[in-house]
């Protein structure tokens, strides 16, 4: 089983298998394969060691992934909250940040609906 950046890649085409790494999507996987001169349709388990090495090197050099990316995202949110700007307040109150409505919907962010006594 191929292992890159601490993630075990499944035996799928390498373009898709790379998306299991946090911070790499379909386009990123395609670009990495092109730069490493690896066919995107090759299975992850069929890759030779030198091909895996080239992919690892490109990811290390050009992409921010896994722990570093998660830490940066968390620090950006924390910075907004410390500033007290509108986006930071929305994060702090666990409400939608990007202008969505909250009268209805927003259940993913606010949790399940709780009944309010006497509201009719």
mmCIF file with all atom_site columns, C-alpha atoms in Angstrom:
data_model
loop_
_atom_site.group_PDB
_atom_site.id
_atom_site.type_symbol
_atom_site.label_atom_id
_atom_site.label_alt_id
_atom_site.label_comp_id
_atom_site.label_asym_id
_atom_site.label_entity_id
_atom_site.label_seq_id
_atom_site.pdbx_PDB_ins_code
_atom_site.Cartn_x
_atom_site.Cartn_y
_atom_site.Cartn_z
_atom_site.occupancy
_atom_site.B_iso_or_equiv
_atom_site.pdbx_formal_charge
_atom_site.auth_seq_id
_atom_site.auth_comp_id
_atom_site.auth_asym_id
_atom_site.auth_atom_id
_atom_site.pdbx_PDB_model_num
ATOM 1   C CA . UNK A 1 1   ? 0.000   0.000  0.000   1.00 0.00 ? 1   UNK A CA 1
ATOM 2   C CA . UNK A 1 2   ? 1.373   3.407  -1.006  1.00 0.00 ? 2   UNK A CA 1
ATOM 3   C CA . UNK A 1 3   ? 1.891   5.872  1.829   1.00 0.00 ? 3   UNK A CA 1
ATOM 4   C CA . UNK A 1 4   ? 2.328   9.612  1.239   1.00 0.00 ? 4   UNK A CA 1
ATOM 5   C CA . UNK A 1 5   ? 2.304   12.335 3.907   1.00 0.00 ? 5   UNK A CA 1
ATOM 6   C CA . UNK A 1 6   ? 1.210   9.860  6.580   1.00 0.00 ? 6   UNK A CA 1
ATOM 7   C CA . UNK A 1 7   ? -1.865  8.772  4.603   1.00 0.00 ? 7   UNK A CA 1
ATOM 8   C CA . UNK A 1 8   ? -2.371  5.266  3.243   1.00 0.00 ? 8   UNK A CA 1
ATOM 9   C CA . UNK A 1 9   ? -3.547  5.665  -0.335  1.00 0.00 ? 9   UNK A CA 1
ATOM 10  C CA . UNK A 1 10  ? -6.246  3.235  -1.509  1.00 0.00 ? 10  UNK A CA 1
ATOM 11  C CA . UNK A 1 11  ? -5.713  1.090  -4.596  1.00 0.00 ? 11  UNK A CA 1
ATOM 12  C CA . UNK A 1 12  ? -7.463  3.473  -6.980  1.00 0.00 ? 12  UNK A CA 1
ATOM 13  C CA . UNK A 1 13  ? -6.150  5.491  -9.930  1.00 0.00 ? 13  UNK A CA 1
ATOM 14  C CA . UNK A 1 14  ? -3.424  7.723  -8.508  1.00 0.00 ? 14  UNK A CA 1
ATOM 15  C CA . UNK A 1 15  ? -5.259  10.934 -9.499  1.00 0.00 ? 15  UNK A CA 1
ATOM 16  C CA . UNK A 1 16  ? -8.157  9.919  -7.266  1.00 0.00 ? 16  UNK A CA 1
ATOM 17  C CA . UNK A 1 17  ? -6.035  8.281  -4.558  1.00 0.00 ? 17  UNK A CA 1
ATOM 18  C CA . UNK A 1 18  ? -4.158  11.550 -3.989  1.00 0.00 ? 18  UNK A CA 1
ATOM 19  C CA . UNK A 1 19  ? -7.450  13.238 -3.029  1.00 0.00 ? 19  UNK A CA 1
ATOM 20  C CA . UNK A 1 20  ? -7.414  11.200 0.199   1.00 0.00 ? 20  UNK A CA 1
ATOM 21  C CA . UNK A 1 21  ? -4.692  13.604 1.379   1.00 0.00 ? 21  UNK A CA 1
ATOM 22  C CA . UNK A 1 22  ? -6.222  16.647 3.089   1.00 0.00 ? 22  UNK A CA 1
ATOM 23  C CA . UNK A 1 23  ? -5.545  19.687 0.910   1.00 0.00 ? 23  UNK A CA 1
ATOM 24  C CA . UNK A 1 24  ? -5.350  17.904 -2.473  1.00 0.00 ? 24  UNK A CA 1
ATOM 25  C CA . UNK A 1 25  ? -8.407  17.756 -4.711  1.00 0.00 ? 25  UNK A CA 1
ATOM 26  C CA . UNK A 1 26  ? -9.073  16.314 -8.166  1.00 0.00 ? 26  UNK A CA 1
ATOM 27  C CA . UNK A 1 27  ? -7.359  19.174 -9.999  1.00 0.00 ? 27  UNK A CA 1
ATOM 28  C CA . UNK A 1 28  ? -4.374  19.064 -7.657  1.00 0.00 ? 28  UNK A CA 1
ATOM 29  C CA . UNK A 1 29  ? -4.042  15.307 -8.144  1.00 0.00 ? 29  UNK A CA 1
ATOM 30  C CA . UNK A 1 30  ? -4.096  15.750 -11.916 1.00 0.00 ? 30  UNK A CA 1
ATOM 31  C CA . UNK A 1 31  ? -1.446  18.496 -11.776 1.00 0.00 ? 31  UNK A CA 1
ATOM 32  C CA . UNK A 1 32  ? 0.819   16.449 -9.485  1.00 0.00 ? 32  UNK A CA 1
ATOM 33  C CA . UNK A 1 33  ? 0.639   13.463 -11.851 1.00 0.00 ? 33  UNK A CA 1
ATOM 34  C CA . UNK A 1 34  ? 1.474   15.682 -14.827 1.00 0.00 ? 34  UNK A CA 1
ATOM 35  C CA . UNK A 1 35  ? 4.493   17.237 -13.079 1.00 0.00 ? 35  UNK A CA 1
ATOM 36  C CA . UNK A 1 36  ? 5.768   13.839 -11.909 1.00 0.00 ? 36  UNK A CA 1
ATOM 37  C CA . UNK A 1 37  ? 5.343   12.293 -15.392 1.00 0.00 ? 37  UNK A CA 1
ATOM 38  C CA . UNK A 1 38  ? 3.043   9.614  -14.015 1.00 0.00 ? 38  UNK A CA 1
ATOM 39  C CA . UNK A 1 39  ? -0.076  8.425  -15.816 1.00 0.00 ? 39  UNK A CA 1
ATOM 40  C CA . UNK A 1 40  ? -3.115  9.397  -13.757 1.00 0.00 ? 40  UNK A CA 1
ATOM 41  C CA . UNK A 1 41  ? -4.880  6.142  -14.593 1.00 0.00 ? 41  UNK A CA 1
ATOM 42  C CA . UNK A 1 42  ? -2.202  3.950  -12.980 1.00 0.00 ? 42  UNK A CA 1
ATOM 43  C CA . UNK A 1 43  ? -3.259  2.244  -9.763  1.00 0.00 ? 43  UNK A CA 1
ATOM 44  C CA . UNK A 1 44  ? -1.602  3.457  -6.548  1.00 0.00 ? 44  UNK A CA 1
ATOM 45  C CA . UNK A 1 45  ? -0.262  -0.037 -5.729  1.00 0.00 ? 45  UNK A CA 1
ATOM 46  C CA . UNK A 1 46  ? 1.268   -0.428 -9.202  1.00 0.00 ? 46  UNK A CA 1
ATOM 47  C CA . UNK A 1 47  ? 3.516   2.644  -8.906  1.00 0.00 ? 47  UNK A CA 1
ATOM 48  C CA . UNK A 1 48  ? 7.263   2.107  -8.752  1.00 0.00 ? 48  UNK A CA 1
ATOM 49  C CA . UNK A 1 49  ? 9.313   3.524  -5.880  1.00 0.00 ? 49  UNK A CA 1
ATOM 50  C CA . UNK A 1 50  ? 10.898  6.239  -8.037  1.00 0.00 ? 50  UNK A CA 1
ATOM 51  C CA . UNK A 1 51  ? 7.435   7.407  -9.211  1.00 0.00 ? 51  UNK A CA 1
ATOM 52  C CA . UNK A 1 52  ? 6.197   7.554  -5.626  1.00 0.00 ? 52  UNK A CA 1
ATOM 53  C CA . UNK A 1 53  ? 9.344   9.466  -4.695  1.00 0.00 ? 53  UNK A CA 1
ATOM 54  C CA . UNK A 1 54  ? 8.734   12.046 -7.433  1.00 0.00 ? 54  UNK A CA 1
ATOM 55  C CA . UNK A 1 55  ? 5.125   12.504 -6.295  1.00 0.00 ? 55  UNK A CA 1
ATOM 56  C CA . UNK A 1 56  ? 6.233   12.858 -2.648  1.00 0.00 ? 56  UNK A CA 1
ATOM 57  C CA . UNK A 1 57  ? 8.862   15.428 -3.611  1.00 0.00 ? 57  UNK A CA 1
ATOM 58  C CA . UNK A 1 58  ? 6.386   17.562 -5.595  1.00 0.00 ? 58  UNK A CA 1
ATOM 59  C CA . UNK A 1 59  ? 3.847   17.482 -2.759  1.00 0.00 ? 59  UNK A CA 1
ATOM 60  C CA . UNK A 1 60  ? 6.468   18.429 -0.160  1.00 0.00 ? 60  UNK A CA 1
ATOM 61  C CA . UNK A 1 61  ? 7.819   21.251 -2.300  1.00 0.00 ? 61  UNK A CA 1
ATOM 62  C CA . UNK A 1 62  ? 4.637   22.852 -3.662  1.00 0.00 ? 62  UNK A CA 1
ATOM 63  C CA . UNK A 1 63  ? 1.645   21.971 -1.467  1.00 0.00 ? 63  UNK A CA 1
ATOM 64  C CA . UNK A 1 64  ? 0.587   22.717 2.083   1.00 0.00 ? 64  UNK A CA 1
ATOM 65  C CA . UNK A 1 65  ? -1.229  19.601 3.288   1.00 0.00 ? 65  UNK A CA 1
ATOM 66  C CA . UNK A 1 66  ? -2.572  17.718 6.306   1.00 0.00 ? 66  UNK A CA 1
ATOM 67  C CA . UNK A 1 67  ? -1.465  19.109 9.687   1.00 0.00 ? 67  UNK A CA 1
ATOM 68  C CA . UNK A 1 68  ? 0.102   22.343 8.428   1.00 0.00 ? 68  UNK A CA 1
ATOM 69  C CA . UNK A 1 69  ? -3.003  23.245 6.414   1.00 0.00 ? 69  UNK A CA 1
ATOM 70  C CA . UNK A 1 70  ? -5.368  22.379 9.279   1.00 0.00 ? 70  UNK A CA 1
ATOM 71  C CA . UNK A 1 71  ? -3.266  24.461 11.688  1.00 0.00 ? 71  UNK A CA 1
ATOM 72  C CA . UNK A 1 72  ? -3.232  27.447 9.321   1.00 0.00 ? 72  UNK A CA 1
ATOM 73  C CA . UNK A 1 73  ? -6.995  27.272 8.846   1.00 0.00 ? 73  UNK A CA 1
ATOM 74  C CA . UNK A 1 74  ? -7.583  27.074 12.606  1.00 0.00 ? 74  UNK A CA 1
ATOM 75  C CA . UNK A 1 75  ? -5.203  29.999 13.203  1.00 0.00 ? 75  UNK A CA 1
ATOM 76  C CA . UNK A 1 76  ? -6.991  32.116 10.568  1.00 0.00 ? 76  UNK A CA 1
ATOM 77  C CA . UNK A 1 77  ? -10.357 31.460 12.249  1.00 0.00 ? 77  UNK A CA 1
ATOM 78  C CA . UNK A 1 78  ? -8.863  32.199 15.686  1.00 0.00 ? 78  UNK A CA 1
ATOM 79  C CA . UNK A 1 79  ? -7.403  35.465 14.371  1.00 0.00 ? 79  UNK A CA 1
ATOM 80  C CA . UNK A 1 80  ? -10.821 36.545 13.081  1.00 0.00 ? 80  UNK A CA 1
ATOM 81  C CA . UNK A 1 81  ? -12.404 35.690 16.429  1.00 0.00 ? 81  UNK A CA 1
ATOM 82  C CA . UNK A 1 82  ? -9.741  37.629 18.375  1.00 0.00 ? 82  UNK A CA 1
ATOM 83  C CA . UNK A 1 83  ? -10.190 40.678 16.136  1.00 0.00 ? 83  UNK A CA 1
ATOM 84  C CA . UNK A 1 84  ? -13.903 40.687 16.863  1.00 0.00 ? 84  UNK A CA 1
ATOM 85  C CA . UNK A 1 85  ? -14.817 41.335 13.233  1.00 0.00 ? 85  UNK A CA 1
ATOM 86  C CA . UNK A 1 86  ? -18.175 40.237 11.848  1.00 0.00 ? 86  UNK A CA 1
ATOM 87  C CA . UNK A 1 87  ? -16.863 36.940 10.477  1.00 0.00 ? 87  UNK A CA 1
ATOM 88  C CA . UNK A 1 88  ? -15.147 36.240 13.775  1.00 0.00 ? 88  UNK A CA 1
ATOM 89  C CA . UNK A 1 89  ? -18.365 36.849 15.722  1.00 0.00 ? 89  UNK A CA 1
ATOM 90  C CA . UNK A 1 90  ? -20.251 34.487 13.419  1.00 0.00 ? 90  UNK A CA 1
ATOM 91  C CA . UNK A 1 91  ? -17.619 31.802 14.028  1.00 0.00 ? 91  UNK A CA 1
ATOM 92  C CA . UNK A 1 92  ? -17.770 32.400 17.779  1.00 0.00 ? 92  UNK A CA 1
ATOM 93  C CA . UNK A 1 93  ? -21.581 32.088 17.855  1.00 0.00 ? 93  UNK A CA 1
ATOM 94  C CA . UNK A 1 94  ? -21.505 29.038 15.582  1.00 0.00 ? 94  UNK A CA 1
ATOM 95  C CA . UNK A 1 95  ? -23.687 30.713 12.940  1.00 0.00 ? 95  UNK A CA 1
ATOM 96  C CA . UNK A 1 96  ? -23.273 30.753 9.128   1.00 0.00 ? 96  UNK A CA 1
ATOM 97  C CA . UNK A 1 97  ? -20.346 32.976 8.189   1.00 0.00 ? 97  UNK A CA 1
ATOM 98  C CA . UNK A 1 98  ? -20.916 33.694 4.498   1.00 0.00 ? 98  UNK A CA 1
ATOM 99  C CA . UNK A 1 99  ? -24.236 35.510 4.483   1.00 0.00 ? 99  UNK A CA 1
ATOM 100 C CA . UNK A 1 100 ? -26.672 32.598 4.438   1.00 0.00 ? 100 UNK A CA 1
ATOM 101 C CA . UNK A 1 101 ? -30.096 33.035 5.990   1.00 0.00 ? 101 UNK A CA 1
ATOM 102 C CA . UNK A 1 102 ? -30.737 31.793 9.517   1.00 0.00 ? 102 UNK A CA 1
ATOM 103 C CA . UNK A 1 103 ? -34.503 32.185 9.917   1.00 0.00 ? 103 UNK A CA 1
ATOM 104 C CA . UNK A 1 104 ? -34.878 28.754 8.378   1.00 0.00 ? 104 UNK A CA 1
ATOM 105 C CA . UNK A 1 105 ? -32.173 26.305 7.329   1.00 0.00 ? 105 UNK A CA 1
ATOM 106 C CA . UNK A 1 106 ? -28.619 26.618 8.778   1.00 0.00 ? 106 UNK A CA 1
ATOM 107 C CA . UNK A 1 107 ? -29.206 23.317 10.598  1.00 0.00 ? 107 UNK A CA 1
ATOM 108 C CA . UNK A 1 108 ? -25.718 22.034 9.846   1.00 0.00 ? 108 UNK A CA 1
ATOM 109 C CA . UNK A 1 109 ? -24.197 24.972 11.659  1.00 0.00 ? 109 UNK A CA 1
ATOM 110 C CA . UNK A 1 110 ? -26.701 25.571 14.503  1.00 0.00 ? 110 UNK A CA 1
ATOM 111 C CA . UNK A 1 111 ? -27.666 21.963 15.320  1.00 0.00 ? 111 UNK A CA 1
ATOM 112 C CA . UNK A 1 112 ? -31.090 20.391 15.480  1.00 0.00 ? 112 UNK A CA 1
ATOM 113 C CA . UNK A 1 113 ? -34.147 22.532 16.098  1.00 0.00 ? 113 UNK A CA 1
ATOM 114 C CA . UNK A 1 114 ? -35.268 22.779 19.738  1.00 0.00 ? 114 UNK A CA 1
ATOM 115 C CA . UNK A 1 115 ? -38.852 23.710 20.520  1.00 0.00 ? 115 UNK A CA 1
ATOM 116 C CA . UNK A 1 116 ? -39.450 27.010 22.328  1.00 0.00 ? 116 UNK A CA 1
ATOM 117 C CA . UNK A 1 117 ? -42.182 26.881 24.959  1.00 0.00 ? 117 UNK A CA 1
ATOM 118 C CA . UNK A 1 118 ? -45.202 29.057 24.235  1.00 0.00 ? 118 UNK A CA 1
ATOM 119 C CA . UNK A 1 119 ? -44.146 30.209 20.781  1.00 0.00 ? 119 UNK A CA 1
ATOM 120 C CA . UNK A 1 120 ? -47.209 30.303 18.530  1.00 0.00 ? 120 UNK A CA 1
#
